[in-house]
XYZ file of C-alpha atoms in Angstrom:
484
model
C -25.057 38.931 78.454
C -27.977 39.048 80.871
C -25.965 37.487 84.432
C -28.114 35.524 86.690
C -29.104 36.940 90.037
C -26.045 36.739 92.843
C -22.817 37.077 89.721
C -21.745 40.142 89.538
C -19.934 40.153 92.227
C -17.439 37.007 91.840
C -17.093 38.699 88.104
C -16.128 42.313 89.056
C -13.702 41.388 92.067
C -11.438 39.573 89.123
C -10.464 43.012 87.852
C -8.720 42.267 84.662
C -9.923 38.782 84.053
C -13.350 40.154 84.592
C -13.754 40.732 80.656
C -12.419 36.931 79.765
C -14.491 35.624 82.398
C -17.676 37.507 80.518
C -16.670 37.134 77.398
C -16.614 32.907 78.542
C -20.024 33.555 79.965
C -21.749 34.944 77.123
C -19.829 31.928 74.899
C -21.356 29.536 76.772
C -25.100 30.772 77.018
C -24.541 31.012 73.008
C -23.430 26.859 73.131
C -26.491 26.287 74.971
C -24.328 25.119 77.959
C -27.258 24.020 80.832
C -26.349 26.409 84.124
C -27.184 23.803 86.271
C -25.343 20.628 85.419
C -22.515 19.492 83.221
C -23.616 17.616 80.366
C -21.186 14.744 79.638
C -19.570 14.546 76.131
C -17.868 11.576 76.213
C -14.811 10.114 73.960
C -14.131 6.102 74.267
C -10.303 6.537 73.591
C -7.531 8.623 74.633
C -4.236 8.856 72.525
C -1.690 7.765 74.989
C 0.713 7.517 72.712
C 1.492 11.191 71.836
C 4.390 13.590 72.988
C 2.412 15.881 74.664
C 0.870 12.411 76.511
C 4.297 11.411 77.135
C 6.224 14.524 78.496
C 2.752 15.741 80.165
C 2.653 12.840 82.463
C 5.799 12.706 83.335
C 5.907 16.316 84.493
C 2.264 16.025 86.395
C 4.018 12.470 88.500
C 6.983 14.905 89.395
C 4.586 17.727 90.302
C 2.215 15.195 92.275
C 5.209 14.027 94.483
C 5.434 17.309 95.833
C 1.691 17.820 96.488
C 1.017 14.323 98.041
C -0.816 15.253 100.098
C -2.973 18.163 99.157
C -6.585 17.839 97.596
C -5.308 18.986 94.464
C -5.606 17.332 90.701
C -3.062 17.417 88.188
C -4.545 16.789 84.626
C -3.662 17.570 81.285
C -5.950 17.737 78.190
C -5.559 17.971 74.257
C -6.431 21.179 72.605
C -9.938 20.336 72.568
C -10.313 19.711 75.871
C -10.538 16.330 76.073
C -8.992 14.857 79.351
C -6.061 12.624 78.764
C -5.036 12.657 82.337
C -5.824 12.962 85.776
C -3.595 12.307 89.201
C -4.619 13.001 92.899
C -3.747 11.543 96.045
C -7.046 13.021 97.608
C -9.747 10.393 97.496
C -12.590 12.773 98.334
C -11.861 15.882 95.768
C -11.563 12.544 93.038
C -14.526 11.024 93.409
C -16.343 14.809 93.441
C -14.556 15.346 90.226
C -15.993 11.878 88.870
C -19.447 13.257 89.651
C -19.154 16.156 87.247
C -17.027 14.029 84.505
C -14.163 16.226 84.929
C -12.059 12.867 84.269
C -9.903 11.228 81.322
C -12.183 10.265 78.310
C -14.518 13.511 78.933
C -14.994 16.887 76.978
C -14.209 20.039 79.279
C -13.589 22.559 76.259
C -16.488 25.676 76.907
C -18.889 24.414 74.657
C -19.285 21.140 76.804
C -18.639 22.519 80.510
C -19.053 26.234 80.022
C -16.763 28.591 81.729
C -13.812 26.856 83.382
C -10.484 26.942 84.019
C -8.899 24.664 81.148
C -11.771 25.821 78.489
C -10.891 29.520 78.801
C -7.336 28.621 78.865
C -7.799 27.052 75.842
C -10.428 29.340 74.446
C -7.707 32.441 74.872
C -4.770 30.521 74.676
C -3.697 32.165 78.054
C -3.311 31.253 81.959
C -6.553 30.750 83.478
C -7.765 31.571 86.851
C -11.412 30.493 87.601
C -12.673 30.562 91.475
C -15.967 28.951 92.776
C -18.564 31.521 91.382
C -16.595 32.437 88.147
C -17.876 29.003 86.564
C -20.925 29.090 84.278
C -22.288 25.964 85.735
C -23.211 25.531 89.380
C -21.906 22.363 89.926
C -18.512 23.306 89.360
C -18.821 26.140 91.567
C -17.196 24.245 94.548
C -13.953 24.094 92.670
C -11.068 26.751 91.536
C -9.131 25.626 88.497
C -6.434 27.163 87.691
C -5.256 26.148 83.761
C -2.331 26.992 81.230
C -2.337 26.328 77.290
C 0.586 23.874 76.112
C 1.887 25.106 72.817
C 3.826 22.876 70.739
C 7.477 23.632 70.576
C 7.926 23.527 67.085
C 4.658 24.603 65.255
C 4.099 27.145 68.072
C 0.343 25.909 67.923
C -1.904 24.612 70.904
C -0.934 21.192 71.677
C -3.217 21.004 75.354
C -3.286 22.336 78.824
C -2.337 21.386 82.107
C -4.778 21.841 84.550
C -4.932 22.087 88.524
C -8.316 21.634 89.995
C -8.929 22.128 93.828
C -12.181 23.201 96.322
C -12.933 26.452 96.097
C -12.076 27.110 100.238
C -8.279 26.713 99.155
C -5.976 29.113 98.743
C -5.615 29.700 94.611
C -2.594 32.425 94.965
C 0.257 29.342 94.660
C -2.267 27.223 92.323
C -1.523 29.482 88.848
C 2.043 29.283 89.126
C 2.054 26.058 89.443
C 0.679 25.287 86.394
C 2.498 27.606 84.704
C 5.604 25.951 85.866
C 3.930 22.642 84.822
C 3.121 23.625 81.376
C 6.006 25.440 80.868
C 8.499 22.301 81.561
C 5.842 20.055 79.392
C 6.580 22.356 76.452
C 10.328 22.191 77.145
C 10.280 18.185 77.157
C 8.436 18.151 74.105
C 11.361 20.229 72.519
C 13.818 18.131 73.776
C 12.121 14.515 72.263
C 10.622 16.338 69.049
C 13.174 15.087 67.069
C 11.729 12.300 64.962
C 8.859 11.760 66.089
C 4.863 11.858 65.006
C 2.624 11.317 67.437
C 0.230 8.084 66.437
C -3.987 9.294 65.832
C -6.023 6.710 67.603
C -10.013 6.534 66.688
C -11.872 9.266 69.501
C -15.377 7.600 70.325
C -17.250 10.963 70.129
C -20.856 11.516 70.628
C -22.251 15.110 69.607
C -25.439 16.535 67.900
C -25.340 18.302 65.198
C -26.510 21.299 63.913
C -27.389 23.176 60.432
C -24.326 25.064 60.112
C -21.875 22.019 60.909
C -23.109 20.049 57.795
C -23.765 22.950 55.188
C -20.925 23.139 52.526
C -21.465 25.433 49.384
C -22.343 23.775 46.421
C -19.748 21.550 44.744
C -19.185 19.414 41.927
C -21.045 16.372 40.403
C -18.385 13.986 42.038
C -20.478 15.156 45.732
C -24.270 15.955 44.386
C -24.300 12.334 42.736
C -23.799 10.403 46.139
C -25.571 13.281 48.117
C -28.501 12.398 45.911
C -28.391 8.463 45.796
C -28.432 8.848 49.607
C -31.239 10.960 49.520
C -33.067 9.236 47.380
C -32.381 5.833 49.030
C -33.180 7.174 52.803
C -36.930 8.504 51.131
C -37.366 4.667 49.862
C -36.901 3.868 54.073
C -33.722 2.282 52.720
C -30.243 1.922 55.597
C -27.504 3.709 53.994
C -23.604 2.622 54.701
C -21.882 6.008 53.176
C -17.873 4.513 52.241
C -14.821 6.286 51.350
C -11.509 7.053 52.555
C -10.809 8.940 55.825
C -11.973 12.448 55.874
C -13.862 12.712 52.430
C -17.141 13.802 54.177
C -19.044 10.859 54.655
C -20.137 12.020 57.745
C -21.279 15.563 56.238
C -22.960 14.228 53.079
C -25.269 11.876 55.452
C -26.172 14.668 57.532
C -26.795 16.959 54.358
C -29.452 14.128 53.027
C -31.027 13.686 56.183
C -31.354 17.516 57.195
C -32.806 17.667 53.401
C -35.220 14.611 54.457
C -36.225 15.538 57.606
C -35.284 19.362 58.674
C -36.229 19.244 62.056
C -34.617 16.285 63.451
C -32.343 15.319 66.442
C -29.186 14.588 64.378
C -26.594 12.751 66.514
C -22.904 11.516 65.639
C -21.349 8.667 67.046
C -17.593 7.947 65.883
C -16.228 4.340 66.830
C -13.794 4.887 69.378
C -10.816 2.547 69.738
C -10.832 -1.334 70.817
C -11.253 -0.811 74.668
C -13.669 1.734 75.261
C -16.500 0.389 73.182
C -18.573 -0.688 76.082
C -18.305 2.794 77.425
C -19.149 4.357 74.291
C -22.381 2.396 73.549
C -23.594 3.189 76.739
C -23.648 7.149 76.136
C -25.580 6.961 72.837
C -27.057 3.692 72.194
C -30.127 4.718 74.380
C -30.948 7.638 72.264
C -31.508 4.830 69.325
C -35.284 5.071 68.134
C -36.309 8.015 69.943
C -38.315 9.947 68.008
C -37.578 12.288 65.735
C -34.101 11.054 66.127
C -31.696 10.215 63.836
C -28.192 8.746 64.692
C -25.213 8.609 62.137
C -22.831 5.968 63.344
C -19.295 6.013 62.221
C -16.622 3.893 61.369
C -18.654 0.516 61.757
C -15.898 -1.232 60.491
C -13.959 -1.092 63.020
C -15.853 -2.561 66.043
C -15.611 -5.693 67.443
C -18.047 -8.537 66.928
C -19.490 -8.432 70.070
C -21.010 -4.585 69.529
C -21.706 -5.174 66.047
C -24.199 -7.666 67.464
C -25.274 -5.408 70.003
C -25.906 -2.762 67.764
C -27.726 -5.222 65.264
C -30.134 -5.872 68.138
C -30.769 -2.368 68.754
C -31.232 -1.183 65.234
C -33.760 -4.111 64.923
C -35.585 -2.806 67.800
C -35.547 0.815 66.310
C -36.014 -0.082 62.758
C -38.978 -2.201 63.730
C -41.231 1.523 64.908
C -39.984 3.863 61.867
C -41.010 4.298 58.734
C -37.279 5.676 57.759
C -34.408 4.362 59.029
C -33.481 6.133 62.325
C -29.434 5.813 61.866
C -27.068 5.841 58.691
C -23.764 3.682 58.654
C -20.219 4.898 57.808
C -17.363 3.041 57.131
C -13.610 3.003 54.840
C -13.995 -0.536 54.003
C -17.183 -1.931 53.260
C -15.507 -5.197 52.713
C -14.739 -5.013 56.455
C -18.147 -4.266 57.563
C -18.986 -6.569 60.756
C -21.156 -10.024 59.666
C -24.104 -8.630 61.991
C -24.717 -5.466 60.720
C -24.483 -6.756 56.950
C -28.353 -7.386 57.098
C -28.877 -4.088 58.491
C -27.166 -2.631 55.315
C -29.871 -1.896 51.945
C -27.745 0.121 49.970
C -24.008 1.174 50.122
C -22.844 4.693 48.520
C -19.196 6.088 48.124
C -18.016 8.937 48.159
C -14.898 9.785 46.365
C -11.834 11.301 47.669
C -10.880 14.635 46.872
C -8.015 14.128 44.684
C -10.829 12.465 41.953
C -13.171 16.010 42.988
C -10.401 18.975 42.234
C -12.965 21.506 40.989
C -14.764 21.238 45.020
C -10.850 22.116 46.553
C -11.494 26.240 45.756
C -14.948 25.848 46.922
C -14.420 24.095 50.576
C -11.412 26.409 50.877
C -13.277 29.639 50.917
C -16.212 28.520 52.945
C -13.631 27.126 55.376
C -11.871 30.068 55.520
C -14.938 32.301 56.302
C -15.987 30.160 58.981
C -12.816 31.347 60.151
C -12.977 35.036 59.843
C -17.014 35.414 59.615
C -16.684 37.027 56.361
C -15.206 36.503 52.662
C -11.461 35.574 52.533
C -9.686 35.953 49.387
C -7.225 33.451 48.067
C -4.592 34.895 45.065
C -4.230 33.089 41.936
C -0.797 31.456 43.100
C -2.726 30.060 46.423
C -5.581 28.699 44.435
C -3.209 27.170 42.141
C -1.442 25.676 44.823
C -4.254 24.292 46.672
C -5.986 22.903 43.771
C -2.876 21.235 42.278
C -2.276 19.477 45.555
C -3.656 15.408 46.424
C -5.198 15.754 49.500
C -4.004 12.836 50.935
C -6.203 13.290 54.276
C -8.884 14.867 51.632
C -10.920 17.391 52.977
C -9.976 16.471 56.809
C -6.814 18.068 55.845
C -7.648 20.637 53.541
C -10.099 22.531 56.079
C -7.344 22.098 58.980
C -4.615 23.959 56.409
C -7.088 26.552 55.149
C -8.162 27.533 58.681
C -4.334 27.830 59.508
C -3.758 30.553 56.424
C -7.100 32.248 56.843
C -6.016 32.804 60.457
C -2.826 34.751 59.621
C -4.552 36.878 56.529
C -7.797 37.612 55.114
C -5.631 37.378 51.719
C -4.036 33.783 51.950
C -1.452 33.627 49.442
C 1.501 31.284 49.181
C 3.640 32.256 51.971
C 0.317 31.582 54.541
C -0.153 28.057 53.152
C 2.343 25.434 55.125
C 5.108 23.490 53.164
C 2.924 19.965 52.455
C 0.978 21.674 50.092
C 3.838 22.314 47.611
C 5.327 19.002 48.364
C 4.782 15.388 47.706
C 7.334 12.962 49.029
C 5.513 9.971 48.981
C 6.105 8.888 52.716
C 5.782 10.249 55.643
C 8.814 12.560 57.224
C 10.565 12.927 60.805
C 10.190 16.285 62.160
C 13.999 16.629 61.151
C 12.935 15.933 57.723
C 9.903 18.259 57.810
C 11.594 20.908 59.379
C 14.448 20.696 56.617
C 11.674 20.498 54.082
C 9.712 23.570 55.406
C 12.633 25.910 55.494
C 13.514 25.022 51.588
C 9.838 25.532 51.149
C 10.026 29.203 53.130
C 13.392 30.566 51.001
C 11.889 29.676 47.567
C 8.226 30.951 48.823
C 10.105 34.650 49.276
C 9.952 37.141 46.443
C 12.223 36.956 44.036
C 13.506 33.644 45.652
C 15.734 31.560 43.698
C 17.072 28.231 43.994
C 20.813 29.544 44.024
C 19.717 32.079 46.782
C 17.754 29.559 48.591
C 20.519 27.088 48.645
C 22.912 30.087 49.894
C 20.418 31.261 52.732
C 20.583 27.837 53.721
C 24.138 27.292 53.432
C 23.937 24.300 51.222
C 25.614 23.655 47.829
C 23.107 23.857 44.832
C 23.830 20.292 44.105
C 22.067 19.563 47.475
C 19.173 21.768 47.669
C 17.789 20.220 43.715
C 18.340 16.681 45.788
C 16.458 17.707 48.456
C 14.222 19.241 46.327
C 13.496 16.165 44.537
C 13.152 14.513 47.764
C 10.933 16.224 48.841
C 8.825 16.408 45.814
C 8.874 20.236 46.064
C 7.299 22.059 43.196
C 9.108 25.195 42.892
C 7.037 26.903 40.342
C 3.580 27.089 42.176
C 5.647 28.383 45.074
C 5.986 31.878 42.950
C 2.905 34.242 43.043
């Protein structure tokens, strides 16, 4: 990494953070992050109803007591970095953090802010100490941020971060341990309310570009080349395009594939629908970029916005429409029956794509290209795996299959039954409580082990044999693709 005049210094006084703090650096000059100025990426909702939401808060309000009256921010963020929270007593250090959109509803991960305290927390998954000069953008350099990675009690994954933000003419030493403390009691309250619960997914109104390497697949089966072509064929005859299907079939990906194929070097932006109450918000990051040229936007999830932006949008996509020969946006929705009256005239052609459970021979396919844009090189998947993961619905199609295929492919570069989790081999036909899944994934674990048997399971377990084939048939767990 080539260091801009006048940062050395702040980078070789860290000592041993001086490598994560480089490492961060050259990260974000590969993002394109500007040096200058964060760029806002802004989401319209924030799930408030999770348990890392819950216990997070509640932790930060008993934390915040004690620092009433310091210019100091408490805020916690999902393991993206989006902010969910943000408390402070300090009116000035607020409104400075509202300049730089360090506030709830706003990206901080690296790739949006560069190098700071709760994106290299995240980024390493360790406690993060960033002063004044360590950040990657200027702006931020009047701050210290001080971060620590939540991990969820149970999965052991990342569930968030807490992070404490102050000016950089503070003392730090105290501001680390303080969010260790923090994140430390969040995890524990997690454990302590786990039982039973799922934490609700609310719609995120994201705005991102993207690029040729998000939206290039390998090839795969006639049930995704026949749609990928009608909406090719449909956007050269300067046709709108709604692309339908179920949540997380690729409708998204399949528009970008035929527009990339249409027009190479476009602007390609995303816009997903965020929830009911921060529509206003969201139109008001992207909707300007609407007709620009050489710009195309894919909007998702149409049919869930209210009335009133659905006629907002109409307006604008009149406007736009009006000056280009191709449409400048494509439409995606679940329901097309549920698409908003004003856009309905906006609408030429509407395309489906099917769910993954009706495409099994693209399941081996998406897996390995998944898996090496995990590793950066080929993974291999044994015969028992690739049975598994092609005998499996998909209920979440390939939303779901790419989040369990990066999980394996992180633990091995030869993902084989015991690296794939327990859902795959199951098929209860509702959803669980943790109690249930956690039952469920143990059974799963003892008959996964060579030269497992049910009677041995059931023993490890200490349940009659009686029990385990109930819970087994509960559970809809298919013992025989569980042997490799």
């Amino acid at each position: 990494m080539t260091q801009r005049q006048g940062d050395a210094a702040p980078l070789e006084a860290r000592g041993g953070s001086a490598p994560r703090l480089r490492a961060s650096w050259q990260r974000s000059a590969r993002y394109g992050v500007p040096d200058d100025e964060v760029k806002p990426v802004f989401t319209g909702s924030v799930d408030t109803s999770s348990l890392l939401y819950e216990c997070g808060r509640e932790v930060l309000q008993g934390l915040q007591a004690t620092l009433a009256n310091e210019p100091v921010s408490l805020m916690l963020t999902d393991s993206e970095g989006l902010v969910l929270s943000r408390m402070c007593g300090d009116t000035d250090i607020t409104r400075s953090l509202d300049r730089v959109h360090l506030a709830p509803g706003f990206y901080f991960a690296e790739r949006n802010a560069g190098t700071n305290g709760l994106g290299l927390a995240l980024a390493d998954r360790a406690p993060s100490l960033v002063r004044a000069a360590d950040h990657y953008c200027t702006s931020l350099r009047g701050y210290t941020c001080a971060a620590v990675p939540v991990l969820d009690p149970l999965s052991g994954g990342l569930a968030g971060s807490v992070n404490l933000t102050t000016w950089s003419e503070q003392s730090s030493e105290l501001l680390l341990a303080l969010a260790q403390t923090a994140a430390g009691h969040t995890s524990a309250l997690m454990l302590a309310r786990a039982s039973g619960r799922r934490p609700r997914q609310v719609p995120r109104g994201e705005v991102f570009r993207m690029y040729a390497d998000q939206v290039d697949p390998p090839r795969l089966s006639a049930g995704w080349e026949h749609p990928l072509v009608e909406v090719l064929d449909a956007m050269r005859r300067g046709q709108t395009v709604l692309v339908t299907g179920e949540p997380g079939t690729g409708k998204t990906a399949l528009a970008a594939m035929a527009r990339r194929e249409l027009r190479p070097r476009e602007r390609l932006l995303n816009a997903r629908s965020p929830g009911q109450d921060d529509v206003a918000a969201w139109l008001t990051v992207w909707a300007p970029e609407l007709g620009k040229e050489r710009t195309c936007v894919i909007v998702s999830g149409v049919d869930s916005l209210p009335a009133w932006a659905a006629s907002e949008l109409a307006h604008r996509f009149s406007t736009a429409h009006r000056e280009a020969a191709v449409a400048p946006f494509v439409l995606t929705a679940v329901d097309p029956g549920a698409l908003p009256e004003p856009l309905v005239a906006h609408v030429d052609t509407a395309i489906e794509v099917p769910p993954l459970r009706f495409r099994p021979d693209d399941v081996l396919p998406l897996a390995r290209h998944f898996a090496h844009r995990v590793r950066g090189r080929e993974v291999t998947f044994t015969a028992a795996a690739a049975r598994a993961l092609a005998a499996y619905d998909w209920p979440e199609n390939v939303k779901q299959l790419r989040r369990v295929v990066r999980e394996a492919a992180a633990r091995s570069e030869v993902v084989d039954v015991p690296h794939l989790p327990a859902e795959v081999f199951t098929n209860a036909g509702h959803r669980l409580s943790r109690l249930q899944a956690m039952e469920r994934d143990e059974i799963v674990r003892c008959l996964a082990q060579p030269g497992a048997t049910v009677v041995g399971a059931a023993a490890e377990l200490g349940m009659g044999r009686a029990t385990i084939y109930r819970k087994m048939t509960q559970y809809g767990i298919k013992a025989r693709q569980l042997r490799s």
